[in-house]
């Protein structure tokens, strides 16, 4: 079966592309904006990236389950910031700072939820569009 004919392979390819685009968007937002928009857009994009990685690993996952998984991970990381561990790790590693952050912010939890909702909405629309395309292709004699 060709790569693009296998729905799981196609989904993984699109999820990988979404992850790359999300990282680029996050870096761009960070470089060109500031203030509350830059901060919370970055937080939302963090969850979008986690969502894309969830779909990359489990390409048949439903949008709702992927959103719940990405949101749970993002919230767990944020809540871990109530302990001294992420701050200590962030002092010694740039990667840890990017992944774990260092200080808790309750408003970040809302931004993560917005990112999960955005990602799930796009994923659901893409799945619906793909399903319609397959149905039309199978209906053609």
Short mmCIF file of N, CA and C in Angstrom, two decimals:
data_model
loop_
_atom_site.label_atom_id
_atom_site.label_comp_id
_atom_site.label_asym_id
_atom_site.label_seq_id
_atom_site.Cartn_x
_atom_site.Cartn_y
_atom_site.Cartn_z
N UNK A 1 0.84 -1.17 0.00
CA UNK A 1 0.00 0.00 0.00
C UNK A 1 0.89 1.24 0.00
N UNK A 2 0.58 2.21 -0.83
CA UNK A 2 1.36 3.43 -0.91
C UNK A 2 1.17 4.27 0.35
N UNK A 3 2.16 5.10 0.64
CA UNK A 3 2.15 5.91 1.86
C UNK A 3 0.86 6.72 1.98
N UNK A 4 0.46 7.40 0.95
CA UNK A 4 -0.69 8.28 1.04
C UNK A 4 -2.01 7.51 1.01
N UNK A 5 -2.00 6.21 0.63
CA UNK A 5 -3.21 5.42 0.65
C UNK A 5 -3.50 4.89 2.04
N UNK A 6 -2.50 4.73 2.88
CA UNK A 6 -2.67 4.23 4.24
C UNK A 6 -3.05 5.40 5.15
N UNK A 7 -4.27 5.40 5.69
CA UNK A 7 -4.71 6.53 6.52
C UNK A 7 -3.80 6.80 7.72
N UNK A 8 -3.27 5.76 8.36
CA UNK A 8 -2.39 5.97 9.51
C UNK A 8 -1.10 6.66 9.11
N UNK A 9 -0.53 6.23 7.99
CA UNK A 9 0.71 6.86 7.51
C UNK A 9 0.47 8.31 7.13
N UNK A 10 -0.65 8.55 6.47
CA UNK A 10 -0.99 9.92 6.07
C UNK A 10 -1.20 10.79 7.31
N UNK A 11 -1.89 10.24 8.30
CA UNK A 11 -2.13 10.98 9.55
C UNK A 11 -0.81 11.29 10.25
N UNK A 12 0.08 10.31 10.31
CA UNK A 12 1.40 10.53 10.94
C UNK A 12 2.18 11.61 10.21
N UNK A 13 2.17 11.57 8.89
CA UNK A 13 2.87 12.58 8.10
C UNK A 13 2.31 13.97 8.38
N UNK A 14 0.98 14.08 8.40
CA UNK A 14 0.36 15.37 8.68
C UNK A 14 0.63 15.84 10.11
N UNK A 15 0.64 14.90 11.06
CA UNK A 15 0.94 15.25 12.45
C UNK A 15 2.38 15.75 12.59
N UNK A 16 3.31 15.10 11.90
CA UNK A 16 4.71 15.54 11.93
C UNK A 16 4.83 16.93 11.33
N UNK A 17 4.15 17.15 10.22
CA UNK A 17 4.15 18.48 9.59
C UNK A 17 3.53 19.51 10.52
N UNK A 18 2.45 19.16 11.17
CA UNK A 18 1.81 20.08 12.12
C UNK A 18 2.75 20.41 13.28
N UNK A 19 3.51 19.43 13.74
CA UNK A 19 4.46 19.67 14.83
C UNK A 19 5.53 20.67 14.39
N UNK A 20 6.06 20.49 13.19
CA UNK A 20 7.09 21.41 12.68
C UNK A 20 6.52 22.81 12.52
N UNK A 21 5.33 22.91 11.94
CA UNK A 21 4.69 24.23 11.75
C UNK A 21 4.40 24.88 13.10
N UNK A 22 3.99 24.09 14.07
CA UNK A 22 3.69 24.62 15.40
C UNK A 22 4.94 25.17 16.07
N UNK A 23 6.04 24.44 15.97
CA UNK A 23 7.31 24.95 16.54
C UNK A 23 7.70 26.25 15.85
N UNK A 24 7.60 26.29 14.53
CA UNK A 24 7.93 27.52 13.79
C UNK A 24 7.01 28.66 14.21
N UNK A 25 5.73 28.38 14.37
CA UNK A 25 4.78 29.41 14.81
C UNK A 25 5.13 29.91 16.20
N UNK A 26 5.47 28.98 17.10
CA UNK A 26 5.84 29.37 18.46
C UNK A 26 7.08 30.25 18.49
N UNK A 27 8.09 29.88 17.70
CA UNK A 27 9.31 30.69 17.65
C UNK A 27 9.03 32.06 17.04
N UNK A 28 8.16 32.09 16.04
CA UNK A 28 7.81 33.36 15.40
C UNK A 28 7.05 34.26 16.37
N UNK A 29 6.06 33.68 17.05
CA UNK A 29 5.28 34.46 18.02
C UNK A 29 6.22 35.04 19.08
N UNK A 30 7.13 34.23 19.53
CA UNK A 30 8.07 34.68 20.57
C UNK A 30 8.98 35.81 20.05
N UNK A 31 9.37 35.72 18.78
CA UNK A 31 10.29 36.71 18.21
C UNK A 31 9.61 38.04 17.87
N UNK A 32 8.34 37.99 17.46
CA UNK A 32 7.72 39.22 16.94
C UNK A 32 6.67 39.83 17.84
N UNK A 33 6.26 39.12 18.88
CA UNK A 33 5.25 39.69 19.76
C UNK A 33 5.78 39.69 21.19
N UNK A 34 5.06 40.33 22.01
CA UNK A 34 5.41 40.36 23.43
C UNK A 34 4.14 40.48 24.24
N UNK A 35 4.31 40.75 25.49
CA UNK A 35 3.16 40.95 26.35
C UNK A 35 2.32 39.71 26.53
N UNK A 36 1.08 39.93 26.89
CA UNK A 36 0.19 38.81 27.19
C UNK A 36 -0.08 37.94 25.98
N UNK A 37 -0.18 38.57 24.78
CA UNK A 37 -0.47 37.77 23.59
C UNK A 37 0.65 36.77 23.31
N UNK A 38 1.86 37.25 23.33
CA UNK A 38 2.99 36.36 23.08
C UNK A 38 3.07 35.23 24.08
N UNK A 39 2.85 35.57 25.34
CA UNK A 39 2.94 34.54 26.39
C UNK A 39 1.86 33.49 26.24
N UNK A 40 0.62 33.91 26.12
CA UNK A 40 -0.47 32.95 26.08
C UNK A 40 -0.61 32.25 24.74
N UNK A 41 -0.24 32.91 23.66
CA UNK A 41 -0.20 32.23 22.36
C UNK A 41 0.85 31.12 22.41
N UNK A 42 1.98 31.42 23.03
CA UNK A 42 3.02 30.40 23.18
C UNK A 42 2.53 29.22 24.02
N UNK A 43 1.80 29.50 25.08
CA UNK A 43 1.25 28.43 25.91
C UNK A 43 0.26 27.57 25.12
N UNK A 44 -0.61 28.22 24.36
CA UNK A 44 -1.58 27.48 23.56
C UNK A 44 -0.86 26.62 22.52
N UNK A 45 0.16 27.18 21.89
CA UNK A 45 0.92 26.44 20.89
C UNK A 45 1.68 25.27 21.50
N UNK A 46 2.08 25.40 22.76
CA UNK A 46 2.73 24.30 23.47
C UNK A 46 1.79 23.10 23.48
N UNK A 47 0.53 23.31 23.81
CA UNK A 47 -0.43 22.21 23.85
C UNK A 47 -0.75 21.71 22.44
N UNK A 48 -0.78 22.60 21.46
CA UNK A 48 -0.97 22.17 20.08
C UNK A 48 0.17 21.22 19.67
N UNK A 49 1.39 21.56 20.06
CA UNK A 49 2.53 20.69 19.76
C UNK A 49 2.38 19.33 20.44
N UNK A 50 2.02 19.33 21.71
CA UNK A 50 1.81 18.07 22.42
C UNK A 50 0.71 17.27 21.72
N UNK A 51 -0.35 17.93 21.31
CA UNK A 51 -1.45 17.28 20.58
C UNK A 51 -0.91 16.62 19.31
N UNK A 52 -0.13 17.36 18.53
CA UNK A 52 0.43 16.81 17.28
C UNK A 52 1.29 15.59 17.57
N UNK A 53 2.05 15.63 18.65
CA UNK A 53 2.90 14.49 19.01
C UNK A 53 2.06 13.28 19.45
N UNK A 54 0.96 13.53 20.14
CA UNK A 54 0.05 12.45 20.52
C UNK A 54 -0.50 11.77 19.26
N UNK A 55 -0.94 12.57 18.30
CA UNK A 55 -1.49 12.02 17.05
C UNK A 55 -0.39 11.31 16.25
N UNK A 56 0.81 11.82 16.31
CA UNK A 56 1.93 11.16 15.62
C UNK A 56 2.14 9.75 16.17
N UNK A 57 2.06 9.59 17.47
CA UNK A 57 2.26 8.29 18.10
C UNK A 57 1.03 7.39 17.92
N UNK A 58 -0.16 7.96 18.06
CA UNK A 58 -1.41 7.21 17.95
C UNK A 58 -2.28 7.82 16.85
N UNK A 59 -2.00 7.51 15.59
CA UNK A 59 -2.69 8.20 14.48
C UNK A 59 -4.19 7.95 14.40
N UNK A 60 -4.70 6.90 15.01
CA UNK A 60 -6.14 6.62 14.94
C UNK A 60 -6.92 7.19 16.13
N UNK A 61 -6.24 7.93 16.99
CA UNK A 61 -6.90 8.50 18.17
C UNK A 61 -7.95 9.51 17.75
N UNK A 62 -9.02 9.58 18.50
CA UNK A 62 -10.06 10.56 18.19
C UNK A 62 -9.60 11.95 18.64
N UNK A 63 -10.13 12.99 18.02
CA UNK A 63 -9.75 14.35 18.43
C UNK A 63 -10.03 14.62 19.91
N UNK A 64 -11.13 14.12 20.43
CA UNK A 64 -11.45 14.37 21.84
C UNK A 64 -10.40 13.72 22.75
N UNK A 65 -10.06 12.47 22.47
CA UNK A 65 -9.06 11.79 23.30
C UNK A 65 -7.69 12.42 23.16
N UNK A 66 -7.32 12.84 21.96
CA UNK A 66 -6.03 13.51 21.77
C UNK A 66 -6.00 14.82 22.55
N UNK A 67 -7.11 15.55 22.52
CA UNK A 67 -7.19 16.82 23.25
C UNK A 67 -7.08 16.59 24.75
N UNK A 68 -7.77 15.57 25.24
CA UNK A 68 -7.70 15.26 26.68
C UNK A 68 -6.28 14.88 27.07
N UNK A 69 -5.63 14.07 26.25
CA UNK A 69 -4.25 13.67 26.54
C UNK A 69 -3.28 14.84 26.52
N UNK A 70 -3.39 15.68 25.50
CA UNK A 70 -2.50 16.84 25.39
C UNK A 70 -2.75 17.82 26.53
N UNK A 71 -4.01 18.03 26.86
CA UNK A 71 -4.34 18.95 27.95
C UNK A 71 -3.88 18.40 29.29
N UNK A 72 -4.08 17.12 29.51
CA UNK A 72 -3.64 16.50 30.77
C UNK A 72 -2.12 16.63 30.93
N UNK A 73 -1.39 16.38 29.85
CA UNK A 73 0.07 16.52 29.92
C UNK A 73 0.46 17.96 30.22
N UNK A 74 -0.13 18.90 29.49
CA UNK A 74 0.20 20.32 29.68
C UNK A 74 -0.12 20.78 31.09
N UNK A 75 -1.29 20.39 31.59
CA UNK A 75 -1.66 20.76 32.95
C UNK A 75 -0.75 20.11 33.97
N UNK A 76 -0.35 18.86 33.73
CA UNK A 76 0.56 18.18 34.67
C UNK A 76 1.89 18.92 34.75
N UNK A 77 2.40 19.35 33.60
CA UNK A 77 3.65 20.11 33.58
C UNK A 77 3.48 21.42 34.35
N UNK A 78 2.36 22.10 34.10
CA UNK A 78 2.12 23.38 34.78
C UNK A 78 1.98 23.17 36.29
N UNK A 79 1.23 22.17 36.69
CA UNK A 79 1.05 21.91 38.12
C UNK A 79 2.35 21.46 38.78
N UNK A 80 3.21 20.81 38.03
CA UNK A 80 4.52 20.42 38.57
C UNK A 80 5.34 21.66 38.94
N UNK A 81 5.03 22.78 38.30
CA UNK A 81 5.74 24.02 38.60
C UNK A 81 5.42 24.56 39.99
N UNK A 82 4.46 23.96 40.65
CA UNK A 82 4.20 24.32 42.05
C UNK A 82 5.26 23.73 42.97
N UNK A 83 6.06 22.83 42.43
CA UNK A 83 7.19 22.25 43.18
C UNK A 83 8.47 22.93 42.70
N UNK A 84 9.57 22.77 43.40
CA UNK A 84 10.83 23.39 42.98
C UNK A 84 11.55 22.64 41.86
N UNK A 85 11.07 21.46 41.49
CA UNK A 85 11.80 20.61 40.53
C UNK A 85 11.95 21.26 39.15
N UNK A 86 10.86 21.72 38.48
CA UNK A 86 11.05 22.32 37.16
C UNK A 86 11.98 23.54 37.16
N UNK A 87 11.88 24.38 38.17
CA UNK A 87 12.75 25.57 38.24
C UNK A 87 14.20 25.15 38.36
N UNK A 88 14.48 24.13 39.18
CA UNK A 88 15.85 23.66 39.35
C UNK A 88 16.38 23.06 38.05
N UNK A 89 15.57 22.27 37.37
CA UNK A 89 15.99 21.69 36.10
C UNK A 89 16.17 22.76 35.02
N UNK A 90 15.31 23.77 35.05
CA UNK A 90 15.39 24.86 34.07
C UNK A 90 16.67 25.67 34.21
N UNK A 91 17.22 25.72 35.41
CA UNK A 91 18.47 26.45 35.62
C UNK A 91 19.67 25.77 34.96
N UNK A 92 19.59 24.48 34.78
CA UNK A 92 20.73 23.75 34.23
C UNK A 92 20.53 23.28 32.80
N UNK A 93 19.32 23.42 32.25
CA UNK A 93 19.06 22.92 30.90
C UNK A 93 18.07 23.80 30.16
N UNK A 94 18.48 24.22 28.97
CA UNK A 94 17.59 25.02 28.12
C UNK A 94 16.40 24.17 27.68
N UNK A 95 16.64 22.91 27.38
CA UNK A 95 15.56 22.01 26.97
C UNK A 95 14.54 21.87 28.10
N UNK A 96 15.02 21.69 29.32
CA UNK A 96 14.11 21.58 30.47
C UNK A 96 13.32 22.86 30.63
N UNK A 97 13.94 24.00 30.41
CA UNK A 97 13.24 25.29 30.53
C UNK A 97 12.13 25.38 29.48
N UNK A 98 12.42 24.93 28.25
CA UNK A 98 11.42 24.98 27.19
C UNK A 98 10.27 24.01 27.43
N UNK A 99 10.59 22.83 27.92
CA UNK A 99 9.56 21.80 28.10
C UNK A 99 8.81 21.96 29.42
N UNK A 100 9.54 22.26 30.49
CA UNK A 100 8.94 22.26 31.83
C UNK A 100 8.58 23.63 32.37
N UNK A 101 9.17 24.68 31.82
CA UNK A 101 8.95 26.01 32.38
C UNK A 101 9.58 26.11 33.75
N UNK A 102 9.19 27.13 34.50
CA UNK A 102 9.79 27.27 35.83
C UNK A 102 8.83 27.79 36.88
N UNK A 103 7.84 28.58 36.48
CA UNK A 103 6.93 29.15 37.47
C UNK A 103 5.49 28.88 37.09
N UNK A 104 4.67 28.61 38.09
CA UNK A 104 3.26 28.32 37.89
C UNK A 104 2.50 29.60 37.58
N UNK A 105 1.55 29.48 36.64
CA UNK A 105 0.63 30.57 36.34
C UNK A 105 -0.74 29.99 36.06
N UNK A 106 -1.72 30.31 36.86
CA UNK A 106 -3.06 29.75 36.69
C UNK A 106 -3.65 30.08 35.32
N UNK A 107 -3.36 31.25 34.80
CA UNK A 107 -3.88 31.64 33.49
C UNK A 107 -3.32 30.75 32.38
N UNK A 108 -2.16 30.17 32.60
CA UNK A 108 -1.58 29.26 31.61
C UNK A 108 -2.50 28.06 31.38
N UNK A 109 -3.19 27.63 32.43
CA UNK A 109 -4.10 26.49 32.30
C UNK A 109 -5.19 26.76 31.28
N UNK A 110 -5.68 28.00 31.25
CA UNK A 110 -6.71 28.40 30.29
C UNK A 110 -6.13 28.41 28.87
N UNK A 111 -4.92 28.93 28.73
CA UNK A 111 -4.28 28.97 27.41
C UNK A 111 -4.05 27.56 26.88
N UNK A 112 -3.67 26.63 27.75
CA UNK A 112 -3.49 25.24 27.33
C UNK A 112 -4.82 24.66 26.84
N UNK A 113 -5.90 24.97 27.54
CA UNK A 113 -7.22 24.47 27.13
C UNK A 113 -7.59 25.04 25.76
N UNK A 114 -7.28 26.31 25.52
CA UNK A 114 -7.56 26.91 24.22
C UNK A 114 -6.76 26.21 23.12
N UNK A 115 -5.52 25.89 23.40
CA UNK A 115 -4.69 25.18 22.42
C UNK A 115 -5.24 23.80 22.12
N UNK A 116 -5.68 23.08 23.15
CA UNK A 116 -6.25 21.74 22.95
C UNK A 116 -7.53 21.83 22.13
N UNK A 117 -8.36 22.82 22.43
CA UNK A 117 -9.61 23.01 21.68
C UNK A 117 -9.33 23.35 20.21
N UNK A 118 -8.37 24.22 19.98
CA UNK A 118 -8.00 24.59 18.61
C UNK A 118 -7.50 23.37 17.85
N UNK A 119 -6.59 22.62 18.44
CA UNK A 119 -6.02 21.45 17.77
C UNK A 119 -7.10 20.40 17.49
N UNK A 120 -7.96 20.15 18.46
CA UNK A 120 -9.02 19.15 18.27
C UNK A 120 -9.99 19.59 17.18
N UNK A 121 -10.28 20.87 17.11
CA UNK A 121 -11.20 21.38 16.09
C UNK A 121 -10.62 21.19 14.69
N UNK A 122 -9.36 21.54 14.52
CA UNK A 122 -8.70 21.37 13.22
C UNK A 122 -8.62 19.89 12.86
N UNK A 123 -8.27 19.06 13.82
CA UNK A 123 -8.17 17.61 13.60
C UNK A 123 -9.53 17.04 13.20
N UNK A 124 -10.59 17.42 13.90
CA UNK A 124 -11.93 16.91 13.59
C UNK A 124 -12.37 17.34 12.19
N UNK A 125 -12.09 18.58 11.83
CA UNK A 125 -12.44 19.04 10.48
C UNK A 125 -11.65 18.28 9.42
N UNK A 126 -10.38 18.04 9.66
CA UNK A 126 -9.55 17.31 8.71
C UNK A 126 -10.04 15.87 8.56
N UNK A 127 -10.41 15.25 9.67
CA UNK A 127 -10.92 13.87 9.60
C UNK A 127 -12.23 13.81 8.82
N UNK A 128 -13.10 14.77 9.06
CA UNK A 128 -14.39 14.81 8.35
C UNK A 128 -14.16 14.99 6.85
N UNK A 129 -13.25 15.88 6.51
CA UNK A 129 -12.95 16.15 5.10
C UNK A 129 -12.35 14.90 4.44
N UNK A 130 -11.45 14.23 5.14
CA UNK A 130 -10.83 13.01 4.62
C UNK A 130 -11.86 11.90 4.42
N UNK A 131 -12.76 11.77 5.38
CA UNK A 131 -13.81 10.75 5.29
C UNK A 131 -14.70 11.01 4.07
N UNK A 132 -15.08 12.27 3.87
CA UNK A 132 -15.91 12.61 2.71
C UNK A 132 -15.19 12.32 1.41
N UNK A 133 -13.88 12.62 1.36
CA UNK A 133 -13.09 12.37 0.16
C UNK A 133 -13.05 10.88 -0.14
N UNK A 134 -12.86 10.05 0.89
CA UNK A 134 -12.83 8.59 0.70
C UNK A 134 -14.19 8.07 0.25
N UNK A 135 -15.27 8.62 0.83
CA UNK A 135 -16.60 8.19 0.44
C UNK A 135 -16.88 8.53 -1.03
N UNK A 136 -16.48 9.72 -1.46
CA UNK A 136 -16.68 10.11 -2.86
C UNK A 136 -15.86 9.22 -3.78
N UNK A 137 -14.63 8.90 -3.37
CA UNK A 137 -13.76 8.06 -4.21
C UNK A 137 -14.31 6.65 -4.33
N UNK A 138 -14.89 6.12 -3.27
CA UNK A 138 -15.42 4.76 -3.32
C UNK A 138 -16.75 4.71 -4.06
N UNK A 139 -17.45 5.83 -4.17
CA UNK A 139 -18.74 5.88 -4.87
C UNK A 139 -18.55 5.98 -6.38
N UNK A 140 -17.38 6.41 -6.83
CA UNK A 140 -17.12 6.54 -8.26
C UNK A 140 -16.86 5.16 -8.84
N UNK A 141 -17.63 4.79 -9.91
CA UNK A 141 -17.46 3.45 -10.51
C UNK A 141 -16.13 3.27 -11.20
#
